[in-house]
Amino acid sequence: MKYTPQQLINNPFLNKGTAFTKEERQKYNLNGILPPAIQTLDQQVSQTYAQLSSKATDLDKRMFLMNLFNENHVLYYKLFSEHIYEFMPIVYDPTIDWGILILFAIDYFVRLFLATNKRKFFRENIFDLLAIIPFDAFFSLFRLSRVMRVTHILRAMKLLRLLRVIGLTGKMQKNFSKFFNAHGLIYIFYSSLAIVFFAAVLYAVAENASLVDSLWWAIVTVTTVGYGDISPHTGVGRLAAILLMSLGIGFIGVLTSSITSYFAEETDQKDMDELMTELETIRKENSEIKQELTKLNQHLDAQKNANHKDD
């Protein structure tokens, strides 16, 4: 099979970068596309490792390695095999885990700073707080001080990672529950699933097709993708197709309006909470002013009585 220059360069299994020989560059018309210098694989590894070492953070190094993997598999695995102990902590999940942790922490503390009632915010966002606790760092300290055995630490870390997942899941579940319960969207969703299944059964009977193929056709039709690999030929099958297409278009419209209403209500609720807080503050200030006025009137009455006695 003959490859074009672009196919060779864009295929990570075939691309060798500057390691293409002079004969290969002439054969595949790569002259002018690649740098003129020709390097061996070992030279590429040395140069790439120097570029990697210049990165400041592990996250930057991970991104560099992932880009290399997407461009040149041979060079990536050769480089990785020579520095496996150095690269394992970089490509392993903790780097991404810390990145996500930082993002969630920024989100939490910004919302805490903007919240007018800090105590209420803390009570209503316990799961968010659990999600940003850096359990790994705490147990690394314990590991250094040899307070616990390594095996116990690893088990505890797994458990606490699960707590973080539960925290994130709790936050997502709360938001999704509030979203789907708004405007009866959950009932529309269940009704749509029932209609999709009913249409699939109808198609299977009318077109003498298997239930699996019928479900695939129903899902493709209701999402308005329309691959065309399966199509109805009977009147009943076409009626089911019309039903599904109408359902898909209608559900997308309902979903779009529900998303808009959800965010609008979130904004209105936030404004209402701020307004109620301000009203409560004004009420307290009015009560204090009334108390001061009452004291002032009592003081004036006392002065008047004292003046009458003197007269």
Short mmCIF file of C-alpha atoms in Angstrom, two decimals:
data_model
loop_
_atom_site.label_atom_id
_atom_site.label_comp_id
_atom_site.label_asym_id
_atom_site.label_seq_id
_atom_site.Cartn_x
_atom_site.Cartn_y
_atom_site.Cartn_z
CA MET A 1 0.00 0.00 0.00
CA LYS A 2 1.37 3.38 -1.01
CA TYR A 3 1.04 6.20 1.52
CA THR A 4 0.96 9.92 0.86
CA PRO A 5 3.39 12.15 2.80
CA GLN A 6 0.54 13.44 4.94
CA GLN A 7 -0.59 9.91 5.80
CA LEU A 8 2.89 8.94 6.92
CA ILE A 9 3.37 12.05 9.04
CA ASN A 10 -0.10 11.89 10.64
CA ASN A 11 0.01 8.16 11.41
CA PRO A 12 1.75 7.63 14.79
CA PHE A 13 2.43 3.99 13.92
CA LEU A 14 4.31 4.93 10.72
CA ASN A 15 5.75 8.33 11.51
CA LYS A 16 9.47 8.34 12.35
CA GLY A 17 10.02 12.07 12.22
CA THR A 18 13.61 13.01 11.51
CA ALA A 19 14.57 9.31 11.60
CA PHE A 20 13.36 8.81 8.02
CA THR A 21 16.40 7.95 5.93
CA LYS A 22 17.42 9.81 2.78
CA GLU A 23 16.07 6.97 0.63
CA GLU A 24 12.75 6.91 2.50
CA ARG A 25 12.35 10.68 2.13
CA GLN A 26 12.85 10.43 -1.62
CA LYS A 27 10.57 7.40 -1.92
CA TYR A 28 7.67 8.98 -0.01
CA ASN A 29 8.23 12.60 -1.17
CA LEU A 30 9.05 13.81 2.35
CA ASN A 31 11.73 16.30 1.32
CA GLY A 32 10.65 19.79 2.30
CA ILE A 33 8.12 18.45 4.79
CA LEU A 34 10.58 17.22 7.40
CA PRO A 35 13.60 19.09 8.80
CA PRO A 36 16.68 18.43 6.63
CA ALA A 37 18.66 16.83 9.47
CA ILE A 38 18.55 13.04 9.65
CA GLN A 39 18.76 11.51 13.13
CA THR A 40 18.94 8.03 14.54
CA LEU A 41 16.38 6.85 17.08
CA ASP A 42 18.88 7.29 19.92
CA GLN A 43 19.55 10.86 18.86
CA GLN A 44 15.81 11.54 18.78
CA VAL A 45 15.46 10.11 22.29
CA SER A 46 18.23 12.35 23.64
CA GLN A 47 16.80 15.46 22.01
CA THR A 48 13.24 14.69 23.11
CA TYR A 49 14.32 13.99 26.68
CA ALA A 50 16.10 17.36 26.82
CA GLN A 51 12.91 19.07 25.61
CA LEU A 52 10.89 17.18 28.21
CA SER A 53 13.30 18.13 31.01
CA SER A 54 12.81 21.81 30.23
CA LYS A 55 9.13 21.61 31.23
CA ALA A 56 8.44 23.23 34.59
CA THR A 57 5.60 21.08 35.96
CA ASP A 58 4.57 17.43 35.83
CA LEU A 59 1.36 18.43 34.09
CA ASP A 60 3.34 20.09 31.28
CA LYS A 61 5.53 17.00 31.02
CA ARG A 62 2.47 14.77 30.82
CA MET A 63 0.98 16.89 28.02
CA PHE A 64 4.31 16.75 26.18
CA LEU A 65 4.41 12.95 26.45
CA MET A 66 0.80 12.58 25.32
CA ASN A 67 1.47 14.75 22.28
CA LEU A 68 4.53 12.64 21.51
CA PHE A 69 2.45 9.48 21.83
CA ASN A 70 -0.09 10.86 19.36
CA GLU A 71 2.67 11.70 16.86
CA ASN A 72 5.29 8.94 17.09
CA HIS A 73 4.65 5.66 18.92
CA VAL A 74 8.12 4.24 18.35
CA LEU A 75 9.90 7.27 19.79
CA TYR A 76 7.46 7.45 22.70
CA TYR A 77 7.95 3.84 23.78
CA LYS A 78 11.72 4.02 23.29
CA LEU A 79 11.93 7.15 25.43
CA PHE A 80 9.56 5.72 28.04
CA SER A 81 11.48 2.44 28.30
CA GLU A 82 14.71 4.29 29.10
CA HIS A 83 13.13 6.49 31.81
CA ILE A 84 10.30 4.34 33.11
CA TYR A 85 10.85 5.10 36.81
CA GLU A 86 10.96 8.83 36.15
CA PHE A 87 7.91 8.89 33.87
CA MET A 88 5.56 6.62 35.82
CA PRO A 89 4.58 9.30 38.40
CA ILE A 90 4.01 11.73 35.52
CA VAL A 91 1.77 9.68 33.25
CA TYR A 92 -0.02 8.04 36.17
CA ASP A 93 -3.36 9.45 37.37
CA PRO A 94 -2.15 11.58 40.35
CA THR A 95 -1.01 14.36 37.99
CA ILE A 96 -4.46 14.68 36.48
CA ASP A 97 -5.98 14.08 39.91
CA TRP A 98 -4.15 17.09 41.33
CA GLY A 99 -5.14 19.23 38.34
CA ILE A 100 -8.81 18.39 38.85
CA LEU A 101 -8.44 18.90 42.60
CA ILE A 102 -7.05 22.40 42.08
CA LEU A 103 -9.91 23.34 39.75
CA PHE A 104 -12.54 22.13 42.22
CA ALA A 105 -10.77 23.89 45.09
CA ILE A 106 -10.74 27.20 43.19
CA ASP A 107 -14.42 26.77 42.38
CA TYR A 108 -15.30 26.00 46.01
CA PHE A 109 -13.38 28.88 47.61
CA VAL A 110 -14.55 31.43 45.03
CA ARG A 111 -18.17 30.48 45.72
CA LEU A 112 -17.46 30.54 49.47
CA PHE A 113 -15.99 34.03 49.19
CA LEU A 114 -18.99 35.29 47.19
CA ALA A 115 -21.57 33.65 49.45
CA THR A 116 -23.38 36.11 51.74
CA ASN A 117 -24.14 33.44 54.33
CA LYS A 118 -20.94 31.47 54.85
CA ARG A 119 -22.45 29.11 57.43
CA LYS A 120 -25.36 28.18 55.14
CA PHE A 121 -22.98 27.67 52.22
CA PHE A 122 -20.81 25.36 54.32
CA ARG A 123 -23.80 23.26 55.39
CA GLU A 124 -25.18 22.92 51.86
CA ASN A 125 -21.84 22.10 50.19
CA ILE A 126 -20.35 19.37 52.39
CA PHE A 127 -19.87 17.07 49.40
CA ASP A 128 -17.97 19.81 47.57
CA LEU A 129 -15.65 20.18 50.56
CA LEU A 130 -15.02 16.41 50.71
CA ALA A 131 -14.16 16.46 47.01
CA ILE A 132 -11.30 18.94 47.43
CA ILE A 133 -9.57 17.46 50.49
CA PRO A 134 -6.08 16.31 49.37
CA PHE A 135 -6.08 12.98 51.14
CA ASP A 136 -2.97 11.85 49.25
CA ALA A 137 -0.86 14.63 50.75
CA PHE A 138 -2.02 13.87 54.28
CA PHE A 139 -1.24 10.21 54.02
CA SER A 140 2.11 10.95 52.41
CA LEU A 141 2.98 12.78 55.63
CA PHE A 142 1.87 9.77 57.63
CA ARG A 143 3.93 7.53 55.41
CA LEU A 144 7.05 9.62 55.97
CA SER A 145 6.58 9.56 59.71
CA ARG A 146 5.91 5.80 59.62
CA VAL A 147 2.79 6.16 61.70
CA MET A 148 0.99 3.53 59.64
CA ARG A 149 2.09 0.60 57.59
CA VAL A 150 2.32 1.03 53.86
CA THR A 151 -0.42 -1.48 53.17
CA HIS A 152 -2.79 0.24 55.55
CA ILE A 153 -2.03 3.58 53.95
CA LEU A 154 -2.77 2.29 50.48
CA ARG A 155 -6.06 0.84 51.63
CA ALA A 156 -6.97 4.06 53.36
CA MET A 157 -6.02 6.07 50.27
CA LYS A 158 -8.27 3.88 48.14
CA LEU A 159 -11.11 4.40 50.59
CA LEU A 160 -10.60 8.15 50.71
CA ARG A 161 -10.37 8.36 46.94
CA LEU A 162 -13.73 6.65 46.95
CA LEU A 163 -14.98 9.36 49.31
CA ARG A 164 -13.80 11.98 46.83
CA VAL A 165 -15.69 10.22 44.05
CA ILE A 166 -18.75 10.04 46.32
CA GLY A 167 -18.39 13.76 46.99
CA LEU A 168 -18.29 14.59 43.31
CA THR A 169 -21.14 12.17 42.64
CA GLY A 170 -23.21 13.74 45.39
CA LYS A 171 -22.72 17.19 43.92
CA MET A 172 -23.61 16.00 40.43
CA GLN A 173 -26.58 14.01 41.68
CA LYS A 174 -27.96 17.03 43.51
CA ASN A 175 -27.69 19.21 40.41
CA PHE A 176 -29.04 16.55 38.05
CA SER A 177 -31.94 15.79 40.36
CA LYS A 178 -32.86 19.45 40.57
CA PHE A 179 -32.54 19.81 36.80
CA PHE A 180 -34.63 16.75 35.86
CA ASN A 181 -37.34 17.54 38.38
CA ALA A 182 -37.76 21.04 36.96
CA HIS A 183 -40.86 21.42 34.75
CA GLY A 184 -41.53 17.67 34.85
CA LEU A 185 -38.57 16.88 32.59
CA ILE A 186 -38.04 13.53 34.32
CA TYR A 187 -41.54 12.40 33.29
CA ILE A 188 -40.95 13.51 29.72
CA PHE A 189 -37.68 11.57 29.72
CA TYR A 190 -39.32 8.36 30.95
CA SER A 191 -42.21 8.78 28.51
CA SER A 192 -39.75 9.25 25.66
CA LEU A 193 -37.91 6.04 26.62
CA ALA A 194 -41.21 4.17 26.64
CA ILE A 195 -42.14 5.53 23.21
CA VAL A 196 -38.71 4.59 21.80
CA PHE A 197 -39.09 1.04 23.07
CA PHE A 198 -42.67 0.84 21.78
CA ALA A 199 -41.61 2.08 18.34
CA ALA A 200 -38.77 -0.46 18.28
CA VAL A 201 -41.17 -3.30 19.03
CA LEU A 202 -43.57 -1.97 16.41
CA TYR A 203 -40.78 -1.83 13.86
CA ALA A 204 -39.59 -5.34 14.74
CA VAL A 205 -43.07 -6.77 14.18
CA ALA A 206 -43.83 -4.78 11.03
CA GLU A 207 -40.43 -5.22 9.36
CA ASN A 208 -39.74 -8.75 10.67
CA ALA A 209 -36.45 -7.55 12.23
CA SER A 210 -34.66 -8.54 15.41
CA LEU A 211 -35.30 -6.53 18.56
CA VAL A 212 -31.63 -5.52 18.79
CA ASP A 213 -31.62 -4.10 15.26
CA SER A 214 -34.97 -2.45 15.90
CA LEU A 215 -33.67 -0.75 19.06
CA TRP A 216 -30.60 0.44 17.15
CA TRP A 217 -32.83 1.84 14.41
CA ALA A 218 -35.12 3.53 16.97
CA ILE A 219 -32.22 5.21 18.77
CA VAL A 220 -30.63 6.37 15.52
CA THR A 221 -33.96 7.71 14.29
CA VAL A 222 -35.00 9.51 17.48
CA THR A 223 -31.62 11.25 17.69
CA THR A 224 -32.13 12.35 14.05
CA VAL A 225 -28.75 10.88 13.09
CA GLY A 226 -30.18 8.67 10.36
CA TYR A 227 -27.30 6.40 9.29
CA GLY A 228 -29.51 4.75 6.67
CA ASP A 229 -28.18 1.24 7.34
CA ILE A 230 -31.70 0.18 8.39
CA SER A 231 -34.83 1.77 6.95
CA PRO A 232 -38.54 0.92 7.11
CA HIS A 233 -40.35 -0.46 4.08
CA THR A 234 -43.85 -0.97 5.43
CA GLY A 235 -46.48 1.60 6.31
CA VAL A 236 -46.39 0.72 9.99
CA GLY A 237 -42.60 0.98 10.06
CA ARG A 238 -42.69 4.40 8.43
CA LEU A 239 -45.37 5.52 10.88
CA ALA A 240 -43.05 4.49 13.72
CA ALA A 241 -40.24 6.46 12.06
CA ILE A 242 -42.41 9.59 11.88
CA LEU A 243 -43.30 9.15 15.55
CA LEU A 244 -39.65 8.84 16.55
CA MET A 245 -38.48 11.79 14.46
CA SER A 246 -41.20 14.00 15.93
CA LEU A 247 -40.31 12.80 19.42
CA GLY A 248 -36.61 13.51 18.87
CA ILE A 249 -37.18 17.04 17.61
CA GLY A 250 -39.69 17.76 20.39
CA PHE A 251 -37.46 16.35 23.13
CA ILE A 252 -34.49 18.43 21.98
CA GLY A 253 -36.69 21.52 22.11
CA VAL A 254 -37.94 20.68 25.60
CA LEU A 255 -34.41 19.92 26.78
CA THR A 256 -33.09 23.21 25.43
CA SER A 257 -35.85 25.23 27.08
CA SER A 258 -35.39 23.31 30.35
CA ILE A 259 -31.66 24.10 30.39
CA THR A 260 -32.40 27.77 29.79
CA SER A 261 -35.08 27.82 32.50
CA TYR A 262 -32.82 25.99 34.94
CA PHE A 263 -30.01 28.54 34.72
CA ALA A 264 -32.48 31.41 34.73
CA GLU A 265 -34.12 30.09 37.89
CA GLU A 266 -30.70 29.57 39.48
CA THR A 267 -29.92 33.23 38.84
CA ASP A 268 -33.35 34.36 40.08
CA GLN A 269 -33.01 32.24 43.23
CA LYS A 270 -29.59 33.71 43.94
CA ASP A 271 -30.94 37.23 43.47
CA MET A 272 -33.91 36.39 45.71
CA ASP A 273 -31.61 35.07 48.44
CA GLU A 274 -29.52 38.22 48.28
CA LEU A 275 -32.69 40.35 48.42
CA MET A 276 -34.02 38.43 51.43
CA THR A 277 -30.68 38.85 53.18
CA GLU A 278 -30.74 42.58 52.54
CA LEU A 279 -34.35 42.80 53.77
CA GLU A 280 -33.42 40.92 56.93
CA THR A 281 -30.54 43.36 57.49
CA ILE A 282 -32.87 46.33 56.98
CA ARG A 283 -35.40 44.81 59.39
CA LYS A 284 -32.74 44.45 62.09
CA GLU A 285 -31.56 48.01 61.51
CA ASN A 286 -35.16 49.31 61.77
CA SER A 287 -35.62 47.40 65.00
CA GLU A 288 -32.46 48.96 66.43
CA ILE A 289 -33.60 52.43 65.32
CA LYS A 290 -36.98 51.91 67.03
CA GLN A 291 -35.24 50.91 70.23
CA GLU A 292 -33.05 54.01 70.08
CA LEU A 293 -36.10 56.22 69.45
CA THR A 294 -37.90 54.64 72.39
CA LYS A 295 -34.92 55.33 74.65
CA LEU A 296 -34.71 58.89 73.33
CA ASN A 297 -38.43 59.53 74.01
CA GLN A 298 -38.07 58.11 77.51
CA HIS A 299 -35.11 60.40 78.09
CA LEU A 300 -37.04 63.44 76.82
CA ASP A 301 -40.05 62.56 78.97
CA ALA A 302 -37.79 62.26 81.98
CA GLN A 303 -36.32 65.72 81.28
CA LYS A 304 -39.80 67.23 80.91
CA ASN A 305 -40.93 65.78 84.22
CA ALA A 306 -37.79 67.10 85.87
CA ASN A 307 -38.45 70.59 84.45
CA HIS A 308 -42.07 70.54 85.67
CA LYS A 309 -40.92 69.69 89.18
CA ASP A 310 -38.44 72.56 89.13
CA ASP A 311 -41.22 74.98 88.08
#
